[in-house]
Amino acid sequence: MLSQSANSPSRLVHLLSTQLTNKRLLLPFFLALALAYEPIRTITLPTLADAFFQVSVFVAGTLFIYYYLVDKLPQLELSYLKAKSPALEIVFAAVLGALPGCGGAIIVVTQFTKRQASFASVVAVLTATMGDAAFLLLAKKPLEGLLIIGIGVGVGIISGLIVNVIHKQEFCQPDEQHAQPHDCTKPSTMVIASTKVWKVALLPSLVIAFLIAFNVDLGEFEHSITLVGAAMAIFAVLVWALSSEGKTYKQITGEDEEFEPPSKFTRVLQDTHFVTAWVVASFMLYELAVTLFGLDLKQWFSEFAVFAPLIAVLIGLLPGCGPQIVVTTLYIQGIIPFSALAGNAISNDGDALFPAIAMAPKAAVLATCYSAIPALGVGYGLYWLM
């Protein structure tokens, strides 16, 4: 396939033009400038190494365990639970939302568009889900991660039960049944090629990451480890930037019928590269803000802490997992309080909001607004308590 592409000038030009207009390339371009400029290079290398060893490696390890324990969730039907007990359906939807990642939430949204789940279950699952940011939090702060998941499930169940009283079960359901959304995509050649590097680097990187986490003195190896960590972070960002989003499995027809879903390890890398890109961006912006402009975000949030939950909740309303990973990163760095993290976790809907907007926009908007109300309540409740 690669040889056929290379022999076709039009396809090659199309590929190059696509990559040149790829907004993802802005991040590696920014990193290249930072490494080329000597005064910034001194903060860029350790920042990249910290992003890799403190976050990326633990995220990859957590994802590896998760995907191998839960290979593939069955497409559970909520219609039976809804007919038997609306409360049982809502509880189960909230539990699905608590699963790290967006798979559980997408399942419920799928059933809703098929008129097999109620609007209350959509509110419950979107309130309970934390998206891909859950992997990051569980990897770095597992106790806080489990606590946030527990809070999300509890608030999701209560929100769903209240909405079930206010609205009928068929409220906002689309008139037509839609095709099922797909959360897994055909991996690019870049992602597949990166597996060779990660298979060699993952285990040694985990050992180094644990040594760093336990404050073990690395002595004369510290500089070399910093360079390796920075190189791996740049590698992950480049793979993410140069990888096309691809087609989803079940959209593939005709010549792609023989395509098989990616392996569990490939799925781990796809998510790890995505998380790494956002973490690197947030780490770099924070370090540059502190070093070049003297902006101390930690001090700013301390002085104006009353606005932290509100800002985090508003960020949570943005679709996708990227902005939410930034919020979680700020919490891990000790910049924002736990109350802000909790508010963001409840208000954010992760990637599940994209198929919801596409197939049931009214329900998606209303469910997002409904999730923002308890998010503000929990965020500011914890703020005053803590």
CSV table of C-alpha atoms in Angstrom, one decimal:
chain,number,residue,atom,x,y,z
A,1,MET,CA,0.0,0.0,0.0
A,2,LEU,CA,2.9,2.4,0.8
A,3,SER,CA,4.5,1.7,-2.5
A,4,GLN,CA,1.3,2.4,-4.4
A,5,SER,CA,0.9,5.7,-2.5
A,6,ALA,CA,4.5,6.7,-3.3
A,7,ASN,CA,4.0,5.9,-7.1
A,8,SER,CA,0.9,8.2,-7.2
A,9,PRO,CA,2.0,11.9,-7.3
A,10,SER,CA,-1.5,13.2,-6.7
A,11,ARG,CA,-2.0,11.0,-3.6
A,12,LEU,CA,1.5,12.1,-2.3
A,13,VAL,CA,0.6,15.8,-2.9
A,14,HIS,CA,-2.7,15.3,-1.1
A,15,LEU,CA,-0.9,13.6,1.8
A,16,LEU,CA,1.7,16.4,2.1
A,17,SER,CA,-1.0,19.1,1.9
A,18,THR,CA,-3.1,17.4,4.5
A,19,GLN,CA,-0.1,17.3,6.9
A,20,LEU,CA,0.9,20.9,6.2
A,21,THR,CA,-2.6,22.0,7.2
A,22,ASN,CA,-2.8,19.7,10.2
A,23,LYS,CA,-3.3,21.9,13.3
A,24,ARG,CA,-1.7,19.2,15.4
A,25,LEU,CA,1.6,20.1,13.9
A,26,LEU,CA,1.5,23.4,15.8
A,27,LEU,CA,2.6,21.7,19.0
A,28,PRO,CA,5.8,19.9,17.6
A,29,PHE,CA,6.6,23.2,15.7
A,30,PHE,CA,6.3,25.1,19.0
A,31,LEU,CA,8.6,22.5,20.7
A,32,ALA,CA,11.1,22.8,17.9
A,33,LEU,CA,11.3,26.5,18.4
A,34,ALA,CA,11.6,26.1,22.2
A,35,LEU,CA,14.5,23.6,21.7
A,36,ALA,CA,16.3,25.9,19.2
A,37,TYR,CA,16.2,28.9,21.4
A,38,GLU,CA,18.9,28.5,24.1
A,39,PRO,CA,17.3,30.4,27.0
A,40,ILE,CA,14.1,28.3,26.7
A,41,ARG,CA,15.9,25.0,25.9
A,42,THR,CA,17.1,24.8,29.5
A,43,ILE,CA,13.5,24.6,30.8
A,44,THR,CA,12.1,22.7,27.8
A,45,LEU,CA,14.2,19.5,28.2
A,46,PRO,CA,13.4,18.9,31.9
A,47,THR,CA,9.8,19.8,31.3
A,48,LEU,CA,9.4,17.3,28.5
A,49,ALA,CA,11.2,14.7,30.6
A,50,ASP,CA,8.9,15.3,33.5
A,51,ALA,CA,5.8,15.1,31.2
A,52,PHE,CA,7.0,11.7,30.0
A,53,PHE,CA,8.3,10.1,33.2
A,54,GLN,CA,5.7,11.6,35.6
A,55,VAL,CA,2.6,11.2,33.4
A,56,SER,CA,3.0,9.4,30.0
A,57,VAL,CA,4.6,6.3,31.4
A,58,PHE,CA,2.1,5.8,34.2
A,59,VAL,CA,-0.8,6.5,31.9
A,60,ALA,CA,0.5,3.9,29.4
A,61,GLY,CA,0.9,1.4,32.3
A,62,THR,CA,-2.6,2.1,33.6
A,63,LEU,CA,-4.1,1.8,30.2
A,64,PHE,CA,-2.3,-1.4,29.5
A,65,ILE,CA,-3.8,-3.0,32.7
A,66,TYR,CA,-7.2,-1.5,31.9
A,67,TYR,CA,-7.5,-2.8,28.3
A,68,TYR,CA,-6.3,-6.2,29.3
A,69,LEU,CA,-8.7,-6.5,32.1
A,70,VAL,CA,-11.6,-5.1,30.2
A,71,ASP,CA,-11.0,-6.1,26.6
A,72,LYS,CA,-14.3,-5.0,25.2
A,73,LEU,CA,-17.5,-4.0,26.9
A,74,PRO,CA,-20.6,-5.8,25.6
A,75,GLN,CA,-23.2,-3.6,23.9
A,76,LEU,CA,-25.6,-3.8,26.9
A,77,GLU,CA,-29.2,-3.0,26.2
A,78,LEU,CA,-30.7,-0.6,28.7
A,79,SER,CA,-34.2,-1.1,27.4
A,80,TYR,CA,-34.7,-4.1,29.6
A,81,LEU,CA,-33.6,-2.2,32.7
A,82,LYS,CA,-35.7,0.8,31.8
A,83,ALA,CA,-38.8,-1.4,31.5
A,84,LYS,CA,-38.1,-3.2,34.7
A,85,SER,CA,-37.1,-0.2,36.8
A,86,PRO,CA,-36.2,3.4,35.7
A,87,ALA,CA,-34.1,3.8,38.8
A,88,LEU,CA,-32.1,0.6,38.0
A,89,GLU,CA,-31.5,1.9,34.5
A,90,ILE,CA,-30.2,5.2,35.9
A,91,VAL,CA,-27.9,3.5,38.4
A,92,PHE,CA,-26.4,1.2,35.7
A,93,ALA,CA,-25.9,4.2,33.4
A,94,ALA,CA,-24.0,6.1,36.1
A,95,VAL,CA,-21.8,3.0,36.7
A,96,LEU,CA,-21.1,2.8,33.0
A,97,GLY,CA,-20.1,6.4,33.0
A,98,ALA,CA,-17.7,5.8,35.9
A,99,LEU,CA,-15.6,3.5,33.7
A,100,PRO,CA,-12.3,5.3,32.7
A,101,GLY,CA,-12.5,6.6,29.2
A,102,CYS,CA,-15.6,7.4,27.2
A,103,GLY,CA,-16.7,3.9,26.2
A,104,GLY,CA,-19.4,3.6,28.8
A,105,ALA,CA,-20.9,7.0,28.1
A,106,ILE,CA,-20.9,6.3,24.4
A,107,ILE,CA,-22.8,3.0,25.0
A,108,VAL,CA,-25.6,4.9,26.8
A,109,VAL,CA,-25.7,7.6,24.2
A,110,THR,CA,-26.0,4.9,21.5
A,111,GLN,CA,-28.9,3.2,23.3
A,112,PHE,CA,-30.6,6.6,23.7
A,113,THR,CA,-30.5,7.3,20.0
A,114,LYS,CA,-32.0,3.9,19.4
A,115,ARG,CA,-34.8,4.9,21.8
A,116,GLN,CA,-33.7,2.1,24.2
A,117,ALA,CA,-32.6,4.4,27.0
A,118,SER,CA,-34.2,7.4,28.7
A,119,PHE,CA,-33.0,11.0,28.8
A,120,ALA,CA,-32.4,10.6,32.5
A,121,SER,CA,-29.8,7.9,31.9
A,122,VAL,CA,-28.0,10.2,29.5
A,123,VAL,CA,-27.8,12.9,32.2
A,124,ALA,CA,-26.7,10.2,34.7
A,125,VAL,CA,-23.9,8.9,32.5
A,126,LEU,CA,-22.6,12.3,31.3
A,127,THR,CA,-22.5,13.5,34.9
A,128,ALA,CA,-20.7,10.4,36.1
A,129,THR,CA,-18.1,10.2,33.3
A,130,MET,CA,-14.7,11.8,33.6
A,131,GLY,CA,-13.5,10.7,30.2
A,132,ASP,CA,-9.8,10.0,29.5
A,133,ALA,CA,-8.7,12.4,32.3
A,134,ALA,CA,-9.6,9.5,34.7
A,135,PHE,CA,-6.7,7.5,33.4
A,136,LEU,CA,-4.3,10.3,34.1
A,137,LEU,CA,-5.7,10.9,37.7
A,138,LEU,CA,-5.7,7.1,38.5
A,139,ALA,CA,-2.2,6.8,37.3
A,140,LYS,CA,-0.8,9.6,39.3
A,141,LYS,CA,-3.2,9.9,42.3
A,142,PRO,CA,-5.2,6.7,42.5
A,143,LEU,CA,-6.9,7.4,45.8
A,144,GLU,CA,-8.1,10.8,44.6
A,145,GLY,CA,-9.1,9.2,41.3
A,146,LEU,CA,-11.3,6.6,43.0
A,147,LEU,CA,-12.8,9.3,45.2
A,148,ILE,CA,-13.7,11.4,42.2
A,149,ILE,CA,-15.2,8.4,40.4
A,150,GLY,CA,-17.3,7.7,43.5
A,151,ILE,CA,-18.5,11.3,43.7
A,152,GLY,CA,-19.3,11.2,40.0
A,153,VAL,CA,-21.4,8.0,40.3
A,154,GLY,CA,-23.3,9.4,43.3
A,155,VAL,CA,-24.0,12.7,41.7
A,156,GLY,CA,-24.9,11.0,38.4
A,157,ILE,CA,-27.5,8.8,40.1
A,158,ILE,CA,-29.1,11.6,42.0
A,159,SER,CA,-29.1,13.9,38.9
A,160,GLY,CA,-30.7,11.1,36.8
A,161,LEU,CA,-33.4,10.4,39.3
A,162,ILE,CA,-34.3,14.1,39.6
A,163,VAL,CA,-34.4,14.4,35.8
A,164,ASN,CA,-36.5,11.3,35.6
A,165,VAL,CA,-39.2,13.0,37.7
A,166,ILE,CA,-39.1,16.2,35.7
A,167,HIS,CA,-39.1,14.7,32.2
A,168,LYS,CA,-40.7,11.7,30.6
A,169,GLN,CA,-38.5,8.8,29.6
A,170,GLU,CA,-38.8,9.5,25.9
A,171,PHE,CA,-38.0,13.2,26.3
A,172,CYS,CA,-35.6,14.5,23.6
A,173,GLN,CA,-35.3,11.1,21.9
A,174,PRO,CA,-34.6,11.4,18.1
A,175,ASP,CA,-37.3,10.4,15.8
A,176,GLU,CA,-35.1,8.2,13.7
A,177,GLN,CA,-32.8,5.5,14.8
A,178,HIS,CA,-29.2,6.3,14.1
A,179,ALA,CA,-26.2,4.2,13.4
A,180,GLN,CA,-24.1,3.3,16.4
A,181,PRO,CA,-21.2,5.7,17.1
A,182,HIS,CA,-17.8,4.2,17.2
A,183,ASP,CA,-15.1,5.1,19.7
A,184,CYS,CA,-12.3,3.0,18.1
A,185,THR,CA,-10.5,4.1,14.9
A,186,LYS,CA,-8.3,2.5,12.4
A,187,PRO,CA,-4.8,3.1,13.6
A,188,SER,CA,-2.4,5.0,11.3
A,189,THR,CA,0.9,3.7,10.0
A,190,MET,CA,2.7,6.0,12.5
A,191,VAL,CA,0.9,4.5,15.5
A,192,ILE,CA,1.6,0.9,14.3
A,193,ALA,CA,5.3,1.7,13.7
A,194,SER,CA,5.5,3.3,17.2
A,195,THR,CA,4.7,0.0,18.9
A,196,LYS,CA,8.2,-1.2,18.1
A,197,VAL,CA,9.7,1.7,20.1
A,198,TRP,CA,7.3,1.4,23.0
A,199,LYS,CA,7.7,-2.4,23.3
A,200,VAL,CA,11.4,-1.7,24.0
A,201,ALA,CA,11.0,1.5,26.0
A,202,LEU,CA,7.9,0.9,28.2
A,203,LEU,CA,9.3,-1.4,30.9
A,204,PRO,CA,12.7,0.5,31.4
A,205,SER,CA,10.7,3.7,31.4
A,206,LEU,CA,8.4,2.4,34.1
A,207,VAL,CA,11.4,1.4,36.3
A,208,ILE,CA,12.9,4.9,35.9
A,209,ALA,CA,9.5,6.5,36.5
A,210,PHE,CA,9.1,4.7,39.8
A,211,LEU,CA,12.7,5.6,40.9
A,212,ILE,CA,11.9,9.2,40.2
A,213,ALA,CA,8.5,9.0,42.0
A,214,PHE,CA,10.3,7.6,45.1
A,215,ASN,CA,13.0,10.4,44.9
A,216,VAL,CA,15.8,8.0,44.3
A,217,ASP,CA,19.1,9.8,43.5
A,218,LEU,CA,19.9,9.0,39.8
A,219,GLY,CA,23.4,10.5,40.2
A,220,GLU,CA,25.5,10.8,37.0
A,221,PHE,CA,22.6,9.2,35.0
A,222,GLU,CA,20.2,12.1,35.7
A,223,HIS,CA,21.2,14.2,32.6
A,224,SER,CA,21.1,11.1,30.3
A,225,ILE,CA,17.7,10.2,31.6
A,226,THR,CA,16.4,13.7,31.1
A,227,LEU,CA,17.5,13.6,27.4
A,228,VAL,CA,15.8,10.2,27.0
A,229,GLY,CA,12.6,11.3,28.6
A,230,ALA,CA,12.5,14.5,26.5
A,231,ALA,CA,13.2,12.5,23.3
A,232,MET,CA,10.4,10.0,24.1
A,233,ALA,CA,8.0,12.9,24.9
A,234,ILE,CA,8.8,14.5,21.5
A,235,PHE,CA,8.4,11.1,19.8
A,236,ALA,CA,4.9,10.6,21.3
A,237,VAL,CA,3.9,14.1,20.3
A,238,LEU,CA,5.1,13.6,16.8
A,239,VAL,CA,3.3,10.3,16.4
A,240,TRP,CA,0.1,12.0,17.6
A,241,ALA,CA,0.5,15.0,15.3
A,242,LEU,CA,1.3,12.9,12.2
A,243,SER,CA,-1.4,10.3,12.8
A,244,SER,CA,-4.7,10.8,10.9
A,245,GLU,CA,-7.8,10.1,12.9
A,246,GLY,CA,-8.7,7.3,10.5
A,247,LYS,CA,-12.0,5.5,9.9
A,248,THR,CA,-14.0,3.7,12.5
A,249,TYR,CA,-14.1,0.0,12.2
A,250,LYS,CA,-17.7,-0.4,11.3
A,251,GLN,CA,-17.7,2.4,8.8
A,252,ILE,CA,-15.1,0.5,6.7
A,253,THR,CA,-16.6,-1.3,3.7
A,254,GLY,CA,-15.5,-2.5,0.3
A,255,GLU,CA,-11.7,-2.7,0.1
A,256,ASP,CA,-11.4,-2.3,3.8
A,257,GLU,CA,-13.6,-5.2,4.8
A,258,GLU,CA,-10.6,-7.3,5.9
A,259,PHE,CA,-9.5,-4.6,8.3
A,260,GLU,CA,-9.3,-5.8,11.9
A,261,PRO,CA,-9.6,-3.7,15.0
A,262,PRO,CA,-6.2,-2.6,16.5
A,263,SER,CA,-4.5,-4.7,19.1
A,264,LYS,CA,-4.9,-3.7,22.8
A,265,PHE,CA,-1.3,-2.4,22.8
A,266,THR,CA,-2.0,-0.2,19.8
A,267,ARG,CA,-5.1,1.2,21.5
A,268,VAL,CA,-3.0,1.9,24.6
A,269,LEU,CA,-0.5,3.9,22.5
A,270,GLN,CA,-3.2,5.8,20.7
A,271,ASP,CA,-4.6,7.1,24.0
A,272,THR,CA,-1.1,7.6,25.5
A,273,HIS,CA,0.0,9.8,22.6
A,274,PHE,CA,-3.2,11.8,22.9
A,275,VAL,CA,-2.8,12.4,26.6
A,276,THR,CA,1.0,13.1,26.3
A,277,ALA,CA,0.3,15.8,23.7
A,278,TRP,CA,-2.1,17.7,26.0
A,279,VAL,CA,0.1,17.2,29.1
A,280,VAL,CA,3.2,18.4,27.2
A,281,ALA,CA,1.3,21.5,26.0
A,282,SER,CA,0.0,22.3,29.5
A,283,PHE,CA,3.4,21.7,31.1
A,284,MET,CA,5.2,23.9,28.6
A,285,LEU,CA,2.6,26.7,28.8
A,286,TYR,CA,2.8,26.7,32.6
A,287,GLU,CA,6.7,26.7,32.7
A,288,LEU,CA,6.8,29.5,30.1
A,289,ALA,CA,4.2,31.6,31.9
A,290,VAL,CA,6.2,31.3,35.1
A,291,THR,CA,9.7,31.7,33.6
A,292,LEU,CA,9.2,34.3,30.9
A,293,PHE,CA,6.2,36.3,32.3
A,294,GLY,CA,6.5,35.8,36.0
A,295,LEU,CA,2.9,34.4,36.2
A,296,ASP,CA,2.5,32.2,39.2
A,297,LEU,CA,-0.7,30.2,38.5
A,298,LYS,CA,-0.6,28.5,41.9
A,299,GLN,CA,-0.4,31.9,43.6
A,300,TRP,CA,-3.1,33.3,41.3
A,301,PHE,CA,-5.5,30.4,42.1
A,302,SER,CA,-4.7,30.8,45.8
A,303,GLU,CA,-5.5,34.5,45.8
A,304,PHE,CA,-8.6,34.0,43.6
A,305,ALA,CA,-9.5,30.5,44.7
A,306,VAL,CA,-13.2,31.3,44.8
A,307,PHE,CA,-13.2,31.4,41.0
A,308,ALA,CA,-11.3,28.1,40.6
A,309,PRO,CA,-14.4,25.8,40.7
A,310,LEU,CA,-16.3,28.1,38.3
A,311,ILE,CA,-13.5,28.1,35.8
A,312,ALA,CA,-13.1,24.4,36.0
A,313,VAL,CA,-16.8,23.8,35.5
A,314,LEU,CA,-16.9,26.1,32.5
A,315,ILE,CA,-13.9,24.2,31.0
A,316,GLY,CA,-15.8,21.0,31.6
A,317,LEU,CA,-18.6,22.2,29.3
A,318,LEU,CA,-16.2,22.0,26.3
A,319,PRO,CA,-16.5,18.9,24.2
A,320,GLY,CA,-13.7,16.4,24.2
A,321,CYS,CA,-11.1,15.1,26.7
A,322,GLY,CA,-8.2,17.4,25.9
A,323,PRO,CA,-9.2,20.5,28.0
A,324,GLN,CA,-10.2,18.2,30.9
A,325,ILE,CA,-6.7,16.6,30.9
A,326,VAL,CA,-5.3,20.1,31.3
A,327,VAL,CA,-7.4,20.7,34.3
A,328,THR,CA,-6.4,17.3,35.8
A,329,THR,CA,-2.7,18.1,35.1
A,330,LEU,CA,-3.1,21.4,37.0
A,331,TYR,CA,-4.5,19.6,40.0
A,332,ILE,CA,-1.6,17.0,39.9
A,333,GLN,CA,0.8,19.9,39.9
A,334,GLY,CA,-0.9,21.4,42.9
A,335,ILE,CA,-2.1,24.5,41.1
A,336,ILE,CA,-5.8,24.1,41.5
A,337,PRO,CA,-7.7,22.7,44.5
A,338,PHE,CA,-9.6,19.4,44.7
A,339,SER,CA,-12.9,21.3,44.6
A,340,ALA,CA,-12.1,22.6,41.1
A,341,LEU,CA,-11.1,19.1,39.9
A,342,ALA,CA,-14.4,17.6,41.3
A,343,GLY,CA,-16.5,20.3,39.6
A,344,ASN,CA,-14.7,19.7,36.3
A,345,ALA,CA,-15.1,16.0,36.6
A,346,ILE,CA,-18.9,16.3,37.0
A,347,SER,CA,-19.4,18.9,34.3
A,348,ASN,CA,-17.2,17.3,31.6
A,349,ASP,CA,-18.8,14.8,29.2
A,350,GLY,CA,-15.6,13.7,27.5
A,351,ASP,CA,-15.6,12.5,23.9
A,352,ALA,CA,-19.2,11.1,24.4
A,353,LEU,CA,-20.5,14.6,23.8
A,354,PHE,CA,-19.5,14.5,20.1
A,355,PRO,CA,-21.8,11.6,19.0
A,356,ALA,CA,-24.5,13.0,21.3
A,357,ILE,CA,-24.3,16.4,19.5
A,358,ALA,CA,-24.3,14.8,16.1
A,359,MET,CA,-27.3,12.5,16.7
A,360,ALA,CA,-29.4,14.2,19.4
A,361,PRO,CA,-28.2,17.8,19.7
A,362,LYS,CA,-31.1,19.1,21.9
A,363,ALA,CA,-30.5,16.2,24.3
A,364,ALA,CA,-26.8,16.8,24.3
A,365,VAL,CA,-27.1,20.5,25.1
A,366,LEU,CA,-29.7,20.0,27.8
A,367,ALA,CA,-27.8,17.1,29.4
A,368,THR,CA,-24.7,19.3,29.5
A,369,CYS,CA,-26.5,22.1,31.1
A,370,TYR,CA,-28.1,19.8,33.7
A,371,SER,CA,-24.7,18.4,34.6
A,372,ALA,CA,-23.3,21.9,35.2
A,373,ILE,CA,-25.8,22.5,38.0
A,374,PRO,CA,-24.6,19.8,40.4
A,375,ALA,CA,-21.0,20.4,39.2
A,376,LEU,CA,-21.2,24.0,40.6
A,377,GLY,CA,-22.9,22.7,43.7
A,378,VAL,CA,-20.3,20.0,44.4
A,379,GLY,CA,-17.4,22.2,43.4
A,380,TYR,CA,-18.3,25.1,45.7
A,381,GLY,CA,-19.6,22.7,48.4
A,382,LEU,CA,-16.2,21.1,48.6
A,383,TYR,CA,-14.5,24.5,48.4
A,384,TRP,CA,-16.3,25.8,51.5
A,385,LEU,CA,-15.8,22.6,53.4
A,386,MET,CA,-12.1,22.2,52.5
